[in-house]
Amino acid sequence: MKQDPGWNQTAGATGAGVSRRGFLKAIAVGGVTVWIAPLYSAAFGALFEERILRGAQWNPADGHTRFRIDGHEKVVGGKVFARDIRAADMPHWPKQQSHAFILRATLADRTYTGFDLASLGDDLKPDRVVTAEDLARDKLAFPGFYGEDMLLPTGKTPAYLGHAVAILIFHDFARYQLARGRLRATRDVVRYGAATGPLDREPWGVFRYVRVGGASPDDEDAYSSLKDSPLFPTEKKTLVWPSAKPEDSLDARGMRAAGQIGAELAAPPADWLVMKRRYTTQSVDTAALEPDNANCWYDPATRSLHMVLATQSPQEVAEAAATMVADSGFPLEHLFVHPCYTVGYGSKDHCNVPFYGLVAALYGDGHPVRFAVDRFEHFQTSLKRHAFDMQYTMAVDRKTGKLQSFQGTFTGNGGGRSNFSPSVVMVAATAAQSIYYFPKNDLIAVAEATRAVDAGSARGYGTLQSMAATEMMIDEMAGELGIDPIEFRVRNALLSGMKNTQGAIAGGALRVDEVLERARRHPLWTERAQRKRDYEAAHPNERYGVGFACVQKDFGTGGEAAFVRVALSPEGRIVLHHTGVEIGTGMSTSQAVMCAQWFGRPADEVRTAVTDWSDLPMVGNVDTYTVKQEDQDRLSADPLWTPVHASPSSASNSVYFFGHATKETARVVFEHGLWPAAMAIWSRGIGGGQAAPLVVRREDARWTERGLTANGLEPLPLERLVKTAYESNFVTAAVGHTFNRWQWAEADFSVGGTTIRRPLDGLAVRHGDGSRSAHPYDVIKRANIFYPPTQRNNAGVTYYSANAALAELAVNPTSGQVRLLSHHSVLECGKPVVEDLVSGQLQGGIAMGIGHALHEYLPLYEDGPGNGTWNFDRYHLPRAHDVAVWRQTGDILPPISDTDPPKGIAEVVMIPIVAAIVNGIAHAIGHRFTDLPVTPEKIREVLEP
């Protein structure tokens, strides 16, 4: 392995003698200096990005890249993930690798009294056993987000199935592997006492969204969450809501509005059809093909902790880990975090595994300790997609076919730890409207605390459950009304400028009407009746059906933030650094390609998961969802304050939110570096040079295969422009920070005497090579800062992308098997950055949706994965033959114009296929299922005479 020339082996653990290229100082937390050892440092280049990221193969003629920049290594199996790293791979670690295994409770209805390792004998006895008593003595506890009892103390009832009770550490792999197998095969290793029943806890979170619109969609709402407030119970456990007595408080007004909606649905007008249904969905494993892992080393001699991690949120882990250890009895001065490539589908966002790895290292007797679960343990412990129980009441006017009211309760099973369950159920409720406009709604979201395995931020984030249910009900309503299902959707589509169920207006054009029209013209839909007759005549033992569904999914969190550094080297290479984490979505490729708008080609060098932003030392120190307006106003006077420092890679946020940061930072370099360099070249010579006879505007600048031109001026290659920018001390690099609360923060920034208002809240620039300033980057003091008001948190969502699915299937009435014959999708994603990545997301998302509709299922409690016996032998992930892999087609709506922003689509692509399949089964056999997955057993049950 090549060695970082700045790395000092002797001083390495303390950070002394470290080069800027190697280990970069990021933050100081609780007296601990936190260093980020990014995977792009020379010391780790042989393992990571310097071998994997090959640069985009760009075709300037058509503006497309041929491959993902990590595509070759993915195909040949050369991509390195956190799970692949051992102590021997780390140049400054001890070479002996220790291993940790966690004992877990498999019952959660009786007290835990201890464990018995007698079956291991003396030969397989652990070198170290860590219990709750050790953690209490040494003052080690989870960061607050993760809850209590990192290890369960004796005498307590486990909070959930799979609750960790002890960490066993082995200093050699062979004994570790044998011991783990023996303990798994031994009954009664974990001991229990008196039966107590499961813990009875209040919900993790409860929310209520009430809206009563005006006389038309354009009129002011009588009441809405955005205009007024969401509602919260006065007693969570029993769901006691505020009083609706006549008074002018927001709560009372909201409860009166909810009461009026309920009374109208209970005694509806004669022309209304009121439909009530209960929909349930199952617990699902995210099945990330990299199981959870961490490899950490605590060096007591230098008071240093090193962590190799698989996480979607490295910034959060670094800060929380530093605080966690600083508050303990273990001396810590330096923390080194190595964020790695990973794949998680949300399951590695705020996952607690890094902290178990941290604790194992603290008790590792100076050895690096690897905590890497096998697939049984991953099923037992990894974050699950929430099981939902939903009560729907929906009303439609029979005469007009217009939806009138929507009342719903969305109960998500959050399992034993809160994780993101409050947010998941909130998003489920606010997204349940799907593509429709409702004049009135009353939507309640409840996140239950149960003994099930933790549920978290799995792909779909509650909307998979709620919007699929909405599409099932809409389809059934259309049948009751005798209206074509797509026509019924068209009549009720949420159009541009209309309000959502929180009273907010979505950003930009909503194009769901175009998506619906495309689907309505597809042969699968127009020919469905004839195809059914023909297919069933040819296959008398099968029933044919075509189902349709269309949804629009929000993307983002309402608290999105990112840092980006865009730099031009003296040789004209484009270097991009980003806080975003590459989790398999192709984020590194798309961010590289976004640079082409301003530099004529993608970034030559891309570094992800970067956490050192000392060139723009902004501080984010509030909960953006609860901060009061007066506090935001006061704090924003500090030019380096921001509500959120950096977001994890989640919530379909990379292409739009991360991309905004990339493009706006690159824009600064172009406008203050390349454009003035171009004008300087074009203006050389007598009389103002070649530019003088022409009208030259910056907005007319265009990149061609030969270079930058405008209005017929000589094309200038990037390398020539960069050379001039360096010589003239123009801007050659910039660091930008962005923040979005369903609207972009913006401020005025003055660079080179020119003041421009930008959708950034932080900016630093480098002039030339930076040598003429005290610091390479000059922080530009912002002026007239605007942060979206805190009330905008109540919008719930303002960014949508739409997706429709047609599913063609056949049902065997005897076996109950559903065979997917073909499927077609229509996707609206703004302006695609890399169309092949969009196609890949669409295909992968559809496969996950098919699994959710027909195959994947986990029991919630004692017979579920919490008992440690589940693996893919019992869990049916869809295979190629399950997803009609060779008979899937799709349309991507062209953008309205080339200025359209791209939209986040990583989650929406998996949702409509679920309801399309269920609706297709109804078309095939005449029965509508409301409980997922639709298994052969359920089908046989309804078809049996």
Short mmCIF file of C-alpha atoms in Angstrom, two decimals, residues 282 811-813 815-818 850-858 876 917-918 921 925 927 929-943:
data_model
loop_
_atom_site.label_atom_id
_atom_site.label_comp_id
_atom_site.label_asym_id
_atom_site.label_seq_id
_atom_site.Cartn_x
_atom_site.Cartn_y
_atom_site.Cartn_z
CA GLN A 282 -46.13 -5.79 6.66
CA VAL A 811 -53.36 -15.32 -11.39
CA ASN A 812 -53.54 -19.08 -11.08
CA PRO A 813 -56.76 -19.71 -9.11
CA SER A 815 -52.22 -22.31 -6.64
CA GLY A 816 -52.92 -18.66 -5.90
CA GLN A 817 -49.66 -17.70 -7.61
CA VAL A 818 -49.44 -14.28 -9.23
CA ILE A 850 -42.94 -6.00 -6.34
CA GLY A 851 -41.37 -7.70 -3.34
CA HIS A 852 -43.45 -5.54 -1.00
CA ALA A 853 -46.68 -6.28 -2.87
CA LEU A 854 -46.32 -10.04 -3.28
CA HIS A 855 -43.42 -11.65 -1.45
CA GLU A 856 -41.57 -9.98 1.40
CA TYR A 857 -42.90 -10.47 4.91
CA LEU A 858 -41.56 -10.51 8.46
CA HIS A 876 -38.45 -14.18 -0.31
CA ILE A 917 -50.32 -5.07 -8.78
CA VAL A 918 -53.08 -5.17 -6.16
CA ILE A 921 -55.32 -8.74 -9.09
CA ILE A 925 -60.24 -12.22 -9.96
CA HIS A 927 -61.48 -9.35 -5.22
CA PHE A 929 -57.10 -7.04 -1.10
CA THR A 930 -56.31 -4.50 1.59
CA ASP A 931 -53.63 -6.45 3.48
CA LEU A 932 -50.08 -6.76 2.13
CA PRO A 933 -48.39 -8.82 0.91
CA VAL A 934 -50.94 -10.55 -1.30
CA THR A 935 -49.76 -14.13 -0.92
CA PRO A 936 -50.96 -17.27 -2.72
CA GLU A 937 -52.59 -18.39 0.53
CA LYS A 938 -54.72 -15.25 0.68
CA ILE A 939 -55.76 -15.63 -2.93
CA ARG A 940 -56.68 -19.29 -2.50
CA GLU A 941 -58.71 -18.40 0.57
CA VAL A 942 -60.96 -15.96 -1.30
CA LEU A 943 -61.29 -18.18 -4.38
#
